[in-house]
Tab-separated table of C-alpha atoms in Angstrom:
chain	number	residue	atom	x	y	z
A	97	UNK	CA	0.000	0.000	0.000
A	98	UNK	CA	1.078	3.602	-1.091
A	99	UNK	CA	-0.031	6.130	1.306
A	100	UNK	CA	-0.920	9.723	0.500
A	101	UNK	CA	1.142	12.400	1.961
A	102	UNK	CA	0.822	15.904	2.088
A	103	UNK	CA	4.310	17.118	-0.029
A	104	UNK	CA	5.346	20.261	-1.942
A	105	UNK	CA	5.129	18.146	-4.766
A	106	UNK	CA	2.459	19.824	-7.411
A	107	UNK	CA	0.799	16.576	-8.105
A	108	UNK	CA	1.134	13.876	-5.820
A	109	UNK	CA	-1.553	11.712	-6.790
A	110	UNK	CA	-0.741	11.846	-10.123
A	111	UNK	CA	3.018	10.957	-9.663
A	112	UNK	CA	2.288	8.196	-7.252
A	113	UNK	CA	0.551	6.903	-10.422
A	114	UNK	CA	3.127	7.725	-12.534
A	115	UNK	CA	5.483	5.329	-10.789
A	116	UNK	CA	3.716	2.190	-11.431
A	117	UNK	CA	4.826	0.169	-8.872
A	118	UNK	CA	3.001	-2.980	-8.276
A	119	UNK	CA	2.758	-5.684	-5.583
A	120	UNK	CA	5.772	-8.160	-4.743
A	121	UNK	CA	8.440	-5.298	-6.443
A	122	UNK	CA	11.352	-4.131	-4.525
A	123	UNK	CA	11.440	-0.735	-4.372
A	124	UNK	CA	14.090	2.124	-3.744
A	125	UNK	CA	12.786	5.703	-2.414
A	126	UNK	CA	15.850	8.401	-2.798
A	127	UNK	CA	14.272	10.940	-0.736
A	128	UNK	CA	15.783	14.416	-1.548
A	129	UNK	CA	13.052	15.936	-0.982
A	130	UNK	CA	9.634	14.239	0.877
A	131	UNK	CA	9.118	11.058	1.513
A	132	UNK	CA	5.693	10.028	-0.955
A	133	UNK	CA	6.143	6.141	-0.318
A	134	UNK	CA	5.519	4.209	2.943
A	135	UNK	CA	8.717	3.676	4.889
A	136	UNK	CA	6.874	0.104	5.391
A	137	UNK	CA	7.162	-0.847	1.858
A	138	UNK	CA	9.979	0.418	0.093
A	139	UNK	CA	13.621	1.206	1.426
A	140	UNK	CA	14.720	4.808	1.362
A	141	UNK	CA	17.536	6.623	1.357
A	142	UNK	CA	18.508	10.436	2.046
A	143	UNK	CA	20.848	12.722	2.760
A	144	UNK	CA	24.799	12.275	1.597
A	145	UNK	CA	23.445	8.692	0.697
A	146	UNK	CA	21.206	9.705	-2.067
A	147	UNK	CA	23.846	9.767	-4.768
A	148	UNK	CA	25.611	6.756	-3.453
A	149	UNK	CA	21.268	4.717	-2.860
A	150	UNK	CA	21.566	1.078	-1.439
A	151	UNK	CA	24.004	-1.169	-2.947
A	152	UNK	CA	23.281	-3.562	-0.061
A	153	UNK	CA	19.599	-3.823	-0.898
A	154	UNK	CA	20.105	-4.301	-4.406
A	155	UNK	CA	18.594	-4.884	-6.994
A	156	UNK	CA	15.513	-3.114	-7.279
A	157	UNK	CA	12.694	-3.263	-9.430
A	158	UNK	CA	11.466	0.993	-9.188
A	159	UNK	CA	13.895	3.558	-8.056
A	160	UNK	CA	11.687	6.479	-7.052
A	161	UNK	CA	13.603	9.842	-6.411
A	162	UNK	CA	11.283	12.853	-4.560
A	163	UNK	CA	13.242	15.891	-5.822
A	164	UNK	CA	14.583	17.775	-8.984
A	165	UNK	CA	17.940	16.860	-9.402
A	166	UNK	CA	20.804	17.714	-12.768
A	167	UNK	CA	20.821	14.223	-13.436
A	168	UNK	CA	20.819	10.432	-12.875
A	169	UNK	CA	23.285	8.797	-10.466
A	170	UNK	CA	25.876	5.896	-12.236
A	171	UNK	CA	24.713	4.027	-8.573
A	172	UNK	CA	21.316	4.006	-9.390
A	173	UNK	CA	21.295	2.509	-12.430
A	174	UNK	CA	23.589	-0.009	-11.398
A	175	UNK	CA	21.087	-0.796	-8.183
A	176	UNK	CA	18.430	-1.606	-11.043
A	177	UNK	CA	17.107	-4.880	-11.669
A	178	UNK	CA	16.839	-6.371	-15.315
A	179	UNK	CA	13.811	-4.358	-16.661
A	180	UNK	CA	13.568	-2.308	-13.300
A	181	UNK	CA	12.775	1.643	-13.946
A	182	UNK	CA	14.153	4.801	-12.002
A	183	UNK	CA	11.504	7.714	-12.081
A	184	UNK	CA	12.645	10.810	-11.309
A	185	UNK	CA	12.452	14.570	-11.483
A	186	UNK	CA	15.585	15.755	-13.839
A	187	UNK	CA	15.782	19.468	-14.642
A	188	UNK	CA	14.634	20.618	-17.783
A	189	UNK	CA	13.566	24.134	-19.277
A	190	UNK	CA	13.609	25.452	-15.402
A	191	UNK	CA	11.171	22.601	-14.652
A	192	UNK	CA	11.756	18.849	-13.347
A	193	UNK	CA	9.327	16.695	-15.462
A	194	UNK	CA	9.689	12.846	-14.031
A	195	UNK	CA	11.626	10.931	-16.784
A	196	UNK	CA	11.311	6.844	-16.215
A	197	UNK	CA	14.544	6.124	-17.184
A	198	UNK	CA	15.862	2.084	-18.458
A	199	UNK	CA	18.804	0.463	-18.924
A	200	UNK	CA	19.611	-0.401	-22.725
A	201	UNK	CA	22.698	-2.276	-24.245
A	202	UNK	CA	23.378	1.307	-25.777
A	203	UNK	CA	22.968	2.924	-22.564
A	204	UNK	CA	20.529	5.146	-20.050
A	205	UNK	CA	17.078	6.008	-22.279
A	206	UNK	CA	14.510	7.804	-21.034
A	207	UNK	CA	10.821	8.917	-21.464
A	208	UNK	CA	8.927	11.637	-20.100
A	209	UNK	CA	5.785	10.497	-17.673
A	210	UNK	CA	4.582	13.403	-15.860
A	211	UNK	CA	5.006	17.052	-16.121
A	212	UNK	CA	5.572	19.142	-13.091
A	213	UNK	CA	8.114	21.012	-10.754
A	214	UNK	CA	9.754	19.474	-7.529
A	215	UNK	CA	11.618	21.001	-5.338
A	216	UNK	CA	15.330	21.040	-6.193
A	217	UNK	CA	17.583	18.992	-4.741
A	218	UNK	CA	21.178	20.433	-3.260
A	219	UNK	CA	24.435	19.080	-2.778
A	220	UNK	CA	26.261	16.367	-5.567
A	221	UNK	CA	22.751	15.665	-7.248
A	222	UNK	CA	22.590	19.147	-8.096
A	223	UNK	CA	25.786	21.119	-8.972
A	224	UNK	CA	25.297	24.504	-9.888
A	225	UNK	CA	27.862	24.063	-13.310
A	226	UNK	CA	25.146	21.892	-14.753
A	227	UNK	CA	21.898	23.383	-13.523
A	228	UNK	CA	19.809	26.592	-14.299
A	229	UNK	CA	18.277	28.534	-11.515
A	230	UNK	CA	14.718	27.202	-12.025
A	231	UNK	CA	13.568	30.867	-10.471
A	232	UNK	CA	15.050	34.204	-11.959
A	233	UNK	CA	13.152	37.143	-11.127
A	234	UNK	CA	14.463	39.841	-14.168
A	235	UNK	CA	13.988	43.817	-13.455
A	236	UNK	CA	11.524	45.279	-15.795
A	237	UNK	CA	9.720	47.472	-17.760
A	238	UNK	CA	9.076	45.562	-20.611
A	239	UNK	CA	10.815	46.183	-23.959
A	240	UNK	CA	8.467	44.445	-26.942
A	241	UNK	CA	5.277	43.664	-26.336
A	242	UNK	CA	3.625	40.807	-29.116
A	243	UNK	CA	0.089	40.688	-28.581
A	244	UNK	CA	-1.624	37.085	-27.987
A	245	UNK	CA	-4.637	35.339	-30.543
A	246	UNK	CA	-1.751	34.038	-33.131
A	247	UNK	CA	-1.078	30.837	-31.082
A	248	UNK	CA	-3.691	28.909	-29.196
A	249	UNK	CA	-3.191	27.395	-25.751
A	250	UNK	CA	-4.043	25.345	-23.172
A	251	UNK	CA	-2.668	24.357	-20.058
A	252	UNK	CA	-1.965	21.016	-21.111
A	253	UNK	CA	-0.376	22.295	-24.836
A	254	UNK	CA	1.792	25.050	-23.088
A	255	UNK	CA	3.526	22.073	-21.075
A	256	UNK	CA	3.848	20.572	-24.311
A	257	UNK	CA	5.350	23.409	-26.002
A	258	UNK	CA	7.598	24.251	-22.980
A	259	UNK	CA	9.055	20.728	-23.028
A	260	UNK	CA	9.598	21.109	-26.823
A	261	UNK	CA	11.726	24.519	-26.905
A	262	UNK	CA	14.023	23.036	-23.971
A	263	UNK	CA	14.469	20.149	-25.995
A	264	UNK	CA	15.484	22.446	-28.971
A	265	UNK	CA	17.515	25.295	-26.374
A	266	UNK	CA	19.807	25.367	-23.412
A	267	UNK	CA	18.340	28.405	-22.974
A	268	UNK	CA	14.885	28.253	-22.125
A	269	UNK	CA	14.026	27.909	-18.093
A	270	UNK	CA	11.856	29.232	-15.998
A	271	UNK	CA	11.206	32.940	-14.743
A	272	UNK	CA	9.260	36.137	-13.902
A	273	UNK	CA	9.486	39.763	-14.770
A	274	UNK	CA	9.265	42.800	-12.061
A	275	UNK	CA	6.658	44.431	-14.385
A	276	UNK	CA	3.167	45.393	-13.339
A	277	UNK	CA	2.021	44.526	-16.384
A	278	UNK	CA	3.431	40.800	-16.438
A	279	UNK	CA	1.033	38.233	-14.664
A	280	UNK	CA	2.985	35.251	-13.362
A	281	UNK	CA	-0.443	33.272	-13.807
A	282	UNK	CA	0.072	33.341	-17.706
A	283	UNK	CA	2.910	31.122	-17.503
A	284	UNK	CA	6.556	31.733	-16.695
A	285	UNK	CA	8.406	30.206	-19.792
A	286	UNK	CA	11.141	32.133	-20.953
A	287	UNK	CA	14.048	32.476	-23.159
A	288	UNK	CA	17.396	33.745	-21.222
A	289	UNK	CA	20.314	34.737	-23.036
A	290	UNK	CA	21.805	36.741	-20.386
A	291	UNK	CA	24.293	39.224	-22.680
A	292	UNK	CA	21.171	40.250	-24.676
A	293	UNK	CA	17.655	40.025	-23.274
A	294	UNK	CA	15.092	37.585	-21.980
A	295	UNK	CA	11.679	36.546	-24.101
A	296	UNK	CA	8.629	35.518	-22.319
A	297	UNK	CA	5.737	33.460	-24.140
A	298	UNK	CA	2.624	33.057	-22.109
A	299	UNK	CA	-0.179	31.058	-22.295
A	300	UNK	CA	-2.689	33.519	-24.254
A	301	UNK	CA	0.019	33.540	-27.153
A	302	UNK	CA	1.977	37.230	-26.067
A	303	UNK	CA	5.550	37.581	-26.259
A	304	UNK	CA	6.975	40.191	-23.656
A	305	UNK	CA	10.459	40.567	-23.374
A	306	UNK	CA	13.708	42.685	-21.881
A	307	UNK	CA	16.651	44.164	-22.608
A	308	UNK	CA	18.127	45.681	-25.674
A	309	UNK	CA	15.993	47.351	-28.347
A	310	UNK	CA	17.946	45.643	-30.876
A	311	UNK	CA	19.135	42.416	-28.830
A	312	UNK	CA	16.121	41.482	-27.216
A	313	UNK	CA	14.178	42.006	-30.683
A	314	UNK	CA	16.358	38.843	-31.585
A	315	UNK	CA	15.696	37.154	-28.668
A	316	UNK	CA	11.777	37.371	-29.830
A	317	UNK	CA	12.352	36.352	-33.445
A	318	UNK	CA	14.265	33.661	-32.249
A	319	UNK	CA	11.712	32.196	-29.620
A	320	UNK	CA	8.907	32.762	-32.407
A	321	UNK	CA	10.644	31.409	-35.077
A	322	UNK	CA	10.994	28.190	-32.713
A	323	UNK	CA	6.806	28.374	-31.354
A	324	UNK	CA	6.064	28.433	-34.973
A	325	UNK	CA	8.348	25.208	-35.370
A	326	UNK	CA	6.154	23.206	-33.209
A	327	UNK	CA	2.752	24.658	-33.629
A	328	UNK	CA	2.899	24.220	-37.605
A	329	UNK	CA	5.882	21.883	-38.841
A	330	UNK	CA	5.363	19.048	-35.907
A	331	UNK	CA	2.191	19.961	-35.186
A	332	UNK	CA	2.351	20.362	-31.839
A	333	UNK	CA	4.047	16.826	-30.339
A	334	UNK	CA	3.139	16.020	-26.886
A	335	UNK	CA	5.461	15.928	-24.349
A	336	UNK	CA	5.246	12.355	-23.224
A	337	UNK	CA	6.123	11.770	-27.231
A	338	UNK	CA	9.902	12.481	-26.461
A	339	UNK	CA	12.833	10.143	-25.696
A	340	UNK	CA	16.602	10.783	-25.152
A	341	UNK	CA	19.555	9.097	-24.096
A	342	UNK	CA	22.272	10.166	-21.754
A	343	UNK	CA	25.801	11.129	-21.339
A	344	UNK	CA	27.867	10.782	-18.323
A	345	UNK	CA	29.067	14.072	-17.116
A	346	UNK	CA	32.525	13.524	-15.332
A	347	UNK	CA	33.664	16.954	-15.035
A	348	UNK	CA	31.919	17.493	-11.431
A	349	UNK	CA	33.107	15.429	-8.611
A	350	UNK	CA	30.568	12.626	-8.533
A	351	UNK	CA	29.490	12.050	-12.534
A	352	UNK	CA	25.980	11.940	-13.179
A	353	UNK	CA	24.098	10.476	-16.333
A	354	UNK	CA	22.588	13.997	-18.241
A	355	UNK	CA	19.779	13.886	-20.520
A	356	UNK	CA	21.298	13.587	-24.245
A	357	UNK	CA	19.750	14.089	-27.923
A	358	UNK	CA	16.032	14.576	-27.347
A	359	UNK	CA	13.681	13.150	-30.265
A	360	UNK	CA	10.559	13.065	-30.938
A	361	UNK	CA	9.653	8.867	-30.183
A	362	UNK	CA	9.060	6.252	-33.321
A	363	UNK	CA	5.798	7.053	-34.530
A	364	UNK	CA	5.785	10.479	-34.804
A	365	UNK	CA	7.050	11.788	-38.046
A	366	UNK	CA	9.237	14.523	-37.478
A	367	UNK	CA	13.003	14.079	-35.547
A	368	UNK	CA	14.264	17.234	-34.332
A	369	UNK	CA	17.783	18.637	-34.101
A	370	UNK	CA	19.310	17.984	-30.703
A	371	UNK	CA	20.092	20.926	-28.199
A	372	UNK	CA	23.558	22.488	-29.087
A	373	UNK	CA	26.006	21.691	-26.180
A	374	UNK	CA	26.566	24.449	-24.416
A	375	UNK	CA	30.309	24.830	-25.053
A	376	UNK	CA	29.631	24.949	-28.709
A	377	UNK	CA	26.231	27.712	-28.757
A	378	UNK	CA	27.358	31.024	-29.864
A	379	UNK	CA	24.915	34.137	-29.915
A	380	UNK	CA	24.384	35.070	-33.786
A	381	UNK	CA	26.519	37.358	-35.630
A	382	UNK	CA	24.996	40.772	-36.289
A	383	UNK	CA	25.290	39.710	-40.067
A	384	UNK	CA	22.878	36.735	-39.622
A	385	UNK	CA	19.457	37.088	-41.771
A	386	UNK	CA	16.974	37.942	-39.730
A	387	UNK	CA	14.018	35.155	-39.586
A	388	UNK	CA	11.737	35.723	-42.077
A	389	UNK	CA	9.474	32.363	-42.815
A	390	UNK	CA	6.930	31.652	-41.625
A	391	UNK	CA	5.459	34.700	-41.247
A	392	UNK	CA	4.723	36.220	-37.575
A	393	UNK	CA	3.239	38.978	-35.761
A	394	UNK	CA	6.074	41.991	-35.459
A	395	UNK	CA	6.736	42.898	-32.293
A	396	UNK	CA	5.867	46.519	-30.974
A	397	UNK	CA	8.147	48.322	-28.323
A	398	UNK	CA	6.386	48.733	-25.050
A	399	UNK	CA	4.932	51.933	-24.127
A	400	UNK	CA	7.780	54.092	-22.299
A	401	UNK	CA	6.562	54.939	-18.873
């Protein structure tokens, strides 16, 4: 039996569903954050031992982990048992959507389950060289204002658009403008490129954005240019349509497994480029062509106050 708890977790019922674990499995809580599982049923782990799990207890069929962390630990997956699954809550786009994440012959895969936002984990599971603050507050006024009505949302497609753009950019995370006109309740997804301005699309279709009169206007094209992408090319993929594989980061003291090469899953029809690595993204040249196709909305500079 699962109990319910109450936890800063957005949606606990739904990720205690999400975890699928079933009667007679052995199961592995790493509890960075609150404890969701009965401490009757499942061993758990915490603290400085959440990196390192349970070797002893080994192997387990579910390894459930109850914050947002950078990435996966190398002990975890080699706690798992053959066709075992760890689901947990790996930083993406300044959110932690819960990735269930197998062993293949080729290495860590993963698939999203369950979109949310945990609370972040601290210490070796997340170092601050390979995370984004998932909370920036940015000084205001706005500088462009793009009015909503030419893209459509819901809820449920502006998580699915969200997860897209990180997929596609490094730079997209989460964040809030100190503007009274910007209302946090419209959604929080945002484009950061901190030398030239910060784009915001919310969930009625606007575009607000900071800095630079001629920076940030690239910022916008660029973000639009990408919206456009998966509201008309892909036609809006779903986020649980995504897979990646992983690469072992070894640069920070205690290597962790990072999310590698998003794609859109078999079945869907379009693959999309991977996310440049960081060490290789490069802000565009002043000579670059501006985006012209597909046609979108220009942006208008905010009123002056």
């Amino acid at each position: 039996m699962i109990k319910q708890q109450n936890t800063a977790c957005p949606a606990t019922d739904e990720f205690l569903a999400a975890v699928d674990i079933r009667a007679g499995q052995r199961v592995l809580q790493v509890a960075v954050g609150d404890r969701l599982l009965d401490p009757d049923e499942v061993t758990t782990v915490s603290g400085d031992a959440a990196y390192l799990g349970d070797p002893l207890g080994a192997p387990y069929d579910r390894i459930v982990v109850t914050a947002g962390v950078a990435g996966i630990s190398p002990h975890w997956l080699d706690q798992l048992a053959p066709g075992g699954v760890i689901y947990a809550p790996v930083a993406h786009g300044g959110m932690h959507p819960v990735l269930a994440v197998t062993k293949r012959a080729a290495g860590p895969h993963a698939r999203p389950v369950l979109w949310g936002d945990f609370p972040p984990a601290t210490g070796l599971l997340r170092p601050d060289a390979l995370f984004h603050d998932p909370h920036r507050v940015l000084r205001g006024p706005a500088t462009y204002r793009v009015p909503g009505g030419h893209l459509s949302l819901t809820e449920d497609n502006y998580q699915d658009l969200w997860f897209f753009l990180a997929a596609r950019d490094a730079r997209i995370t989460r964040a809030e403008l100190d503007d009274p006109d910007f209302d946090p309740s419209m959604g929080l997804l945002a484009k950061h490129e901190p030398a030239h301005g910060t784009a915001w699309i919310q969930t009625d279709g606007s575009i607000v954005a900071v800095g630079d009169s001629n920076t940030a206007l690239a910022v916008v094209n660029l973000l639009l240019a990408q919206a456009t992408q998966w509201d008309k090319t892909l036609d809006r993929p779903e986020f649980t349509q995504w897979q990646c594989g992983f690469q072992l980061d070894q640069l920070v003291s205690h290597p962790l497994w990072l999310p590698h090469r998003w794609q859109l899953s078999p079945g869907a029809t379009t693959r999309v480029s991977p996310v440049e690595p960081r060490a290789a993204r490069r802000w565009p040249s002043a000579t670059r062509p501006a985006v012209t196709s597909p046609p979108r909305p220009r942006p208008a500079a905010a009123p002056s106050r």
